[in-house]
Short mmCIF file of C-alpha atoms in Angstrom, two decimals:
data_model
loop_
_atom_site.label_atom_id
_atom_site.label_comp_id
_atom_site.label_asym_id
_atom_site.label_seq_id
_atom_site.Cartn_x
_atom_site.Cartn_y
_atom_site.Cartn_z
CA MET A 145 0.00 0.00 0.00
CA LEU A 146 1.29 3.46 -0.85
CA ASN A 147 2.26 5.45 2.21
CA LEU A 148 0.67 8.75 1.17
CA SER A 149 -0.70 11.34 3.56
CA LEU A 150 -3.88 13.30 3.03
CA ARG A 151 -1.83 16.49 3.19
CA GLN A 152 0.33 15.26 0.31
CA LEU A 153 -2.75 14.43 -1.74
CA ARG A 154 -4.32 17.85 -1.06
CA THR A 155 -1.08 19.59 -1.98
CA PHE A 156 -0.72 17.51 -5.13
CA ALA A 157 -4.33 18.13 -6.24
CA THR A 158 -3.95 21.88 -5.69
CA ALA A 159 -0.63 22.04 -7.54
CA ALA A 160 -2.16 19.98 -10.37
CA ARG A 161 -5.06 22.43 -10.66
CA HIS A 162 -2.79 25.47 -10.91
CA LEU A 163 0.22 23.76 -12.53
CA SER A 164 2.24 26.04 -10.31
CA PHE A 165 3.84 25.41 -6.92
CA ALA A 166 3.79 29.13 -6.15
CA ARG A 167 0.04 29.48 -6.75
CA ALA A 168 -0.65 26.25 -4.87
CA ALA A 169 1.37 27.58 -1.94
CA GLU A 170 -0.64 30.80 -1.96
CA GLU A 171 -3.95 28.91 -1.88
CA LEU A 172 -2.80 26.50 0.82
CA HIS A 173 -1.14 29.23 2.90
CA LEU A 174 2.23 27.49 2.63
CA THR A 175 5.60 28.46 1.23
CA ALA A 176 6.61 27.32 -2.25
CA PRO A 177 9.49 25.21 -0.80
CA ALA A 178 6.99 23.49 1.52
CA VAL A 179 4.80 22.58 -1.45
CA SER A 180 7.84 21.38 -3.37
CA MET A 181 8.87 19.19 -0.42
CA GLN A 182 5.38 17.65 -0.17
CA ILE A 183 5.43 16.80 -3.87
CA ARG A 184 8.96 15.41 -3.65
CA ASP A 185 7.97 13.15 -0.73
CA LEU A 186 4.89 12.00 -2.66
CA GLU A 187 7.00 11.17 -5.73
CA THR A 188 9.47 9.28 -3.53
CA ALA A 189 6.62 7.21 -2.05
CA ILE A 190 5.24 6.43 -5.51
CA GLY A 191 8.60 5.88 -7.14
CA LEU A 192 7.59 7.87 -10.21
CA PRO A 193 7.40 11.58 -11.05
CA VAL A 194 3.95 13.18 -11.11
CA PHE A 195 5.01 16.48 -12.71
CA GLU A 196 7.14 17.12 -15.75
CA ARG A 197 9.06 20.38 -15.69
CA SER A 198 10.30 22.18 -18.79
CA GLY A 199 11.85 25.53 -18.07
CA ARG A 200 9.25 27.60 -16.22
CA SER A 201 6.30 25.50 -17.37
CA MET A 202 4.96 22.38 -15.69
CA SER A 203 2.59 19.58 -16.71
CA LEU A 204 1.30 16.34 -15.28
CA THR A 205 2.97 13.08 -16.23
CA THR A 206 0.83 10.08 -17.12
CA THR A 207 1.32 8.85 -13.57
CA GLY A 208 0.25 12.26 -12.27
CA GLU A 209 -2.93 12.23 -14.37
CA TYR A 210 -3.96 8.84 -13.01
CA LEU A 211 -3.08 9.77 -9.44
CA LEU A 212 -5.09 12.99 -9.69
CA VAL A 213 -8.28 11.02 -10.39
CA TYR A 214 -7.86 8.97 -7.22
CA ALA A 215 -6.64 11.90 -5.13
CA ARG A 216 -9.82 13.82 -5.94
CA ARG A 217 -11.92 10.80 -5.02
CA VAL A 218 -10.17 10.50 -1.66
CA ILE A 219 -10.57 14.22 -0.92
CA ALA A 220 -14.24 14.20 -1.98
CA THR A 221 -14.97 11.13 0.15
CA LEU A 222 -13.35 12.69 3.19
CA LYS A 223 -15.34 15.89 2.58
CA GLU A 224 -18.56 13.86 2.58
CA ALA A 225 -17.54 12.31 5.89
CA GLU A 226 -16.81 15.77 7.34
CA ASP A 227 -20.21 17.03 6.15
CA THR A 228 -21.98 14.07 7.75
CA ILE A 229 -20.26 14.76 11.06
CA ALA A 230 -21.06 18.46 10.70
CA ARG A 231 -24.77 17.62 10.39
CA LEU A 232 -24.56 15.90 13.75
CA ARG A 233 -22.87 18.96 15.28
CA GLY A 234 -25.16 21.53 13.72
CA VAL A 235 -24.12 24.93 12.38
CA GLN A 236 -22.01 25.85 15.40
CA ALA A 237 -18.96 24.44 13.61
CA GLY A 238 -17.90 23.20 10.21
CA ARG A 239 -15.81 24.01 7.19
CA ILE A 240 -16.95 25.21 3.77
CA THR A 241 -15.14 26.04 0.57
CA VAL A 242 -16.65 28.77 -1.60
CA GLY A 243 -15.55 29.37 -5.17
CA MET A 244 -16.16 32.68 -6.91
CA VAL A 245 -15.51 34.23 -10.30
CA GLY A 246 -13.04 37.11 -10.33
CA THR A 247 -15.75 39.73 -10.69
CA ALA A 248 -17.37 38.59 -7.44
CA GLN A 249 -14.23 39.40 -5.43
CA TYR A 250 -15.54 42.96 -5.10
CA PHE A 251 -18.33 41.88 -2.75
CA VAL A 252 -18.08 38.21 -1.71
CA PRO A 253 -15.36 38.81 0.92
CA ARG A 254 -17.70 41.29 2.62
CA LEU A 255 -20.50 38.74 2.55
CA LEU A 256 -18.16 36.20 4.12
CA ALA A 257 -17.06 38.65 6.79
CA GLN A 258 -20.67 39.27 7.80
CA PHE A 259 -21.43 35.55 7.70
CA ARG A 260 -18.50 34.86 10.01
CA LYS A 261 -19.93 37.31 12.54
CA ASP A 262 -23.11 35.25 12.66
CA TYR A 263 -21.30 31.90 12.59
CA PRO A 264 -17.85 32.40 14.17
CA GLY A 265 -17.29 28.65 14.53
CA VAL A 266 -17.47 28.01 10.78
CA ASP A 267 -14.17 27.93 8.90
CA VAL A 268 -14.59 29.41 5.40
CA ARG A 269 -12.10 28.92 2.58
CA LEU A 270 -12.35 31.05 -0.56
CA THR A 271 -11.03 30.25 -4.04
CA VAL A 272 -11.10 32.33 -7.23
CA GLY A 273 -11.41 31.07 -10.81
CA ASN A 274 -13.18 31.76 -14.05
CA ARG A 275 -16.49 30.12 -14.92
CA ASP A 276 -14.94 27.06 -16.55
CA GLN A 277 -12.67 26.47 -13.57
CA LEU A 278 -15.56 26.71 -11.12
CA ASP A 279 -17.60 24.29 -13.22
CA ARG A 280 -14.82 21.73 -12.92
CA GLN A 281 -14.34 22.35 -9.21
CA LEU A 282 -18.07 21.83 -8.61
CA HIS A 283 -17.96 18.62 -10.62
CA ASP A 284 -14.94 17.35 -8.68
CA ARG A 285 -16.50 18.47 -5.37
CA GLU A 286 -13.53 20.65 -4.58
CA ILE A 287 -15.91 23.44 -3.58
CA ASP A 288 -19.24 23.38 -1.77
CA LEU A 289 -20.76 26.46 -3.39
CA ALA A 290 -19.93 28.84 -6.20
CA ILE A 291 -20.81 32.50 -6.65
CA MET A 292 -21.04 33.15 -10.38
CA GLY A 293 -23.03 34.92 -13.05
CA ARG A 294 -24.00 32.26 -15.61
CA PRO A 295 -24.61 28.83 -14.03
CA PRO A 296 -23.19 25.69 -15.67
CA ARG A 297 -25.31 24.02 -18.32
CA GLU A 298 -23.26 20.84 -18.45
CA LEU A 299 -23.80 19.95 -14.77
CA ALA A 300 -26.90 19.11 -12.77
CA VAL A 301 -26.76 22.01 -10.32
CA ARG A 302 -29.00 24.03 -8.06
CA ALA A 303 -28.54 27.64 -9.18
CA GLU A 304 -30.41 30.38 -7.34
CA ALA A 305 -30.31 34.06 -8.30
CA PHE A 306 -29.83 36.48 -5.44
CA ALA A 307 -28.90 39.86 -6.97
CA ALA A 308 -28.60 41.78 -10.22
CA ASN A 309 -25.33 41.77 -12.13
CA PRO A 310 -25.46 44.58 -14.71
CA LEU A 311 -22.74 44.66 -17.39
CA ALA A 312 -21.90 47.75 -19.45
CA VAL A 313 -19.32 49.13 -21.84
CA ILE A 314 -16.80 51.41 -20.13
CA ALA A 315 -14.32 53.91 -21.50
CA ALA A 316 -11.62 56.34 -20.45
CA VAL A 317 -12.87 59.82 -19.56
CA ASP A 318 -11.34 61.32 -22.73
CA HIS A 319 -12.73 58.74 -25.15
CA PRO A 320 -14.65 60.31 -28.08
CA LEU A 321 -17.85 58.42 -27.23
CA VAL A 322 -18.05 59.82 -23.69
CA GLY A 323 -21.04 62.14 -23.39
CA LYS A 324 -22.83 60.71 -26.44
CA LYS A 325 -26.45 59.70 -25.86
CA ALA A 326 -28.11 56.47 -27.05
CA ILE A 327 -25.04 55.15 -28.86
CA PRO A 328 -26.10 52.53 -31.44
CA PRO A 329 -24.35 49.18 -30.85
CA ALA A 330 -23.25 49.27 -34.51
CA ARG A 331 -21.05 52.26 -33.59
CA LEU A 332 -18.94 49.93 -31.44
CA ASP A 333 -18.01 47.83 -34.45
CA ARG A 334 -14.99 50.02 -35.21
CA GLU A 335 -13.80 50.39 -31.60
CA LEU A 336 -10.95 48.40 -30.10
CA PHE A 337 -11.92 46.13 -27.20
CA ILE A 338 -9.92 44.68 -24.33
CA VAL A 339 -11.45 41.32 -23.43
CA ARG A 340 -11.43 38.76 -20.63
CA GLU A 341 -9.88 35.36 -21.19
CA SER A 342 -11.76 32.52 -22.85
CA GLY A 343 -13.81 30.66 -20.24
CA SER A 344 -14.82 33.84 -18.44
CA GLY A 345 -18.54 34.48 -17.94
CA THR A 346 -18.01 38.17 -18.73
CA ARG A 347 -16.32 37.22 -22.03
CA ALA A 348 -19.24 34.91 -22.89
CA ALA A 349 -21.79 37.66 -22.12
CA MET A 350 -19.88 40.15 -24.27
CA GLU A 351 -19.63 37.75 -27.20
CA ALA A 352 -23.34 36.94 -26.94
CA PHE A 353 -24.19 40.67 -27.03
CA PHE A 354 -21.95 41.25 -30.06
CA LYS A 355 -23.51 38.27 -31.86
CA GLU A 356 -27.02 39.49 -31.08
CA GLN A 357 -26.16 42.95 -32.43
CA ARG A 358 -24.31 41.45 -35.43
CA ILE A 359 -21.12 43.34 -34.72
CA ALA A 360 -17.54 42.14 -34.37
CA PRO A 361 -15.32 44.79 -32.76
CA PRO A 362 -11.62 43.91 -32.93
CA ALA A 363 -10.04 42.60 -29.73
CA ILE A 364 -6.61 44.10 -29.26
CA MET A 365 -5.74 42.38 -26.02
CA GLU A 366 -6.91 39.51 -23.79
CA MET A 367 -6.45 39.72 -20.03
CA ASP A 368 -7.50 37.48 -17.13
CA SER A 369 -7.75 40.25 -14.53
CA ASN A 370 -10.46 42.89 -14.19
CA GLU A 371 -7.98 45.20 -12.49
CA THR A 372 -5.52 45.00 -15.39
CA ILE A 373 -8.32 45.57 -17.88
CA LYS A 374 -9.50 48.64 -16.00
CA GLN A 375 -6.01 50.13 -16.00
CA ALA A 376 -5.71 49.51 -19.75
CA VAL A 377 -9.05 51.26 -20.36
CA ILE A 378 -8.02 54.19 -18.12
CA ALA A 379 -4.94 54.50 -20.36
CA ASN A 380 -7.38 54.75 -23.31
CA MET A 381 -6.09 51.58 -24.97
CA GLY A 382 -9.63 50.54 -25.82
CA LEU A 383 -13.11 49.84 -24.50
CA THR A 384 -14.32 46.84 -22.52
CA LEU A 385 -17.49 45.31 -21.12
CA LEU A 386 -17.46 44.67 -17.38
CA SER A 387 -19.85 44.23 -14.49
CA LEU A 388 -20.75 47.53 -12.85
CA HIS A 389 -19.88 45.80 -9.58
CA THR A 390 -16.19 46.04 -10.48
CA LEU A 391 -16.20 49.81 -11.05
CA GLY A 392 -17.25 51.52 -7.82
CA LEU A 393 -13.96 53.25 -7.00
CA GLU A 394 -13.03 54.16 -10.59
CA LEU A 395 -16.44 55.70 -11.31
CA GLN A 396 -16.38 57.70 -8.08
CA ALA A 397 -12.87 58.94 -8.85
CA GLY A 398 -13.84 59.96 -12.38
CA GLN A 399 -11.29 57.60 -13.98
CA LEU A 400 -13.81 55.61 -16.01
CA VAL A 401 -17.16 56.35 -17.66
CA VAL A 402 -20.08 54.04 -18.48
CA LEU A 403 -21.09 54.60 -22.11
CA ASP A 404 -24.77 55.09 -22.92
CA VAL A 405 -25.10 52.22 -25.41
CA VAL A 406 -28.57 51.18 -26.57
CA GLY A 407 -29.44 47.79 -25.08
CA LEU A 408 -27.02 48.15 -22.18
CA PRO A 409 -26.44 47.48 -19.39
CA LEU A 410 -27.00 43.78 -19.87
CA ARG A 411 -29.30 42.52 -17.15
CA ARG A 412 -27.69 39.44 -15.71
CA ALA A 413 -27.91 37.95 -12.22
CA TRP A 414 -25.55 36.66 -9.57
CA HIS A 415 -26.20 33.05 -8.58
CA VAL A 416 -25.24 30.85 -5.68
CA VAL A 417 -24.61 27.43 -7.19
CA SER A 418 -24.19 23.97 -5.70
CA LEU A 419 -23.98 20.50 -7.19
CA GLY A 420 -27.51 19.14 -7.46
CA ALA A 421 -26.61 15.63 -6.29
CA LEU A 422 -24.69 16.89 -3.26
CA SER A 423 -26.31 17.32 0.14
CA LEU A 424 -24.84 20.45 1.68
CA SER A 425 -23.43 20.43 5.18
CA PRO A 426 -25.28 22.58 7.75
CA ALA A 427 -22.52 25.20 7.47
CA ALA A 428 -22.72 25.33 3.66
CA GLU A 429 -26.52 25.39 3.79
CA ALA A 430 -26.36 28.27 6.28
CA PHE A 431 -24.10 30.25 3.94
CA ARG A 432 -26.37 29.54 0.97
CA TYR A 433 -29.36 30.82 2.91
CA PHE A 434 -27.35 33.83 4.12
CA VAL A 435 -26.44 34.81 0.53
CA LEU A 436 -30.04 34.44 -0.68
CA GLU A 437 -31.37 36.51 2.23
CA ARG A 438 -28.77 39.28 2.40
CA GLY A 439 -26.82 39.33 -0.84
CA ASP A 440 -29.07 41.72 -2.74
CA ALA A 441 -29.23 44.26 0.11
CA MET A 442 -25.46 44.18 0.57
CA LEU A 443 -24.83 44.78 -3.13
CA GLU A 444 -27.27 47.70 -3.09
CA GLN A 445 -25.44 49.13 -0.09
CA LEU A 446 -22.04 48.75 -1.76
CA PHE A 447 -22.89 49.87 -5.30
CA GLY A 448 -26.09 51.89 -5.01
CA GLN A 449 -28.40 52.20 -7.98
CA ALA A 450 -26.04 50.21 -10.22
CA ALA A 451 -27.13 47.10 -8.34
CA ILE A 452 -30.87 47.76 -8.60
CA THR A 453 -32.94 46.51 -11.51
CA SER A 454 -36.48 45.21 -11.90
CA GLY A 455 -37.21 41.87 -10.32
CA ASP A 456 -37.55 39.95 -13.59
CA HIS A 457 -33.77 40.00 -14.14
CA LEU A 458 -33.36 37.28 -11.53
CA ASN A 459 -35.10 34.75 -13.72
CA SER A 460 -33.63 35.74 -17.04
#
C-alpha cells in the first residue's frame, strides 16, 4: 500500500489544478518550498514523477494524471464524511469552501465577513477562478458552493439568483464616445476592445451581445484580470465590457465612464450554485441561505443604484 498522507494528496491536487507550486502555496497558505517538499515526498513514495518540468512551465505526467483522479476521489470522500459529522454537530462548527468568479471578489469577501460574525465557529475557505474552472471544481466536489453569473449548463446544479449583475461598456474619460447619448451598438463595431480570457462568464456575455447585435469589434488584447483591464481602459487603450460591480472606486474617482449604449447594461444575475446531487453540510446550507437573504441588500449598499434593476432579471 502506498504510504501517502492526506496532506500530500491535497497539496498535489492543488498544484495539479494550478500547474504552479507558487500558486498552490498561496492557496494553501504554505511556502513554495513546503509545497515542493510535499510533492517530492509523494513522488518518492510512488517511485515515479507526477510532474514534468520544462523551463518555467509544468505539466502532469501520465502517472500524475492517473493519481489525480484517485486523489480527488479520496478528498471528496473525506469531505462527505466531514459534512456528515457536521450535520450531527449543527451549524455551530464546520468548514466550507466557496468558489467565486473574479468579478465577485468585489463583494463576496464582505458577505463572508458578515457571515462569520453570525457563525464564528465556521471555517470558510475562498477560491477564485473563471467560470470554466468553477464548473470543474463543482464537478470534482472541490468546492461546496460557487458564486457566479452564468450557471453551468453541463452539470446538474441548483442555481439560485440572489442579486442583479449589470454589465456595461466602459471607456476612459477622454474617449470620443463619452457624453454621447443612445449610442447605437453598430457604432462599437470600429472600436478596439480589451477582453477577458476565454472561459470567463463576462467574455461569454460580451460575445453573446456582439452576436445578437451582429457586430464584431476587434479585440486588441486579452487579459485574465479585471484590475488589469480597467487600468488599460483608463490609459485609453480601448473599450471593454465589465460588471458595474467592479467599477465603484473608478467611477467615483472619475477615472472611467459608463457609455450610454442602446441595449445596455446587460441585465444578468448573480447566482449561488451547488452541485444538485450533493447534500450540503449545515454550514454550507447556512451560507447559501445567508447569501439568498442578504446578498441583494449588501450589493445595493455597496454599489447603489447600479445594483438595482427590476425583479424579472433574476429569472432571465
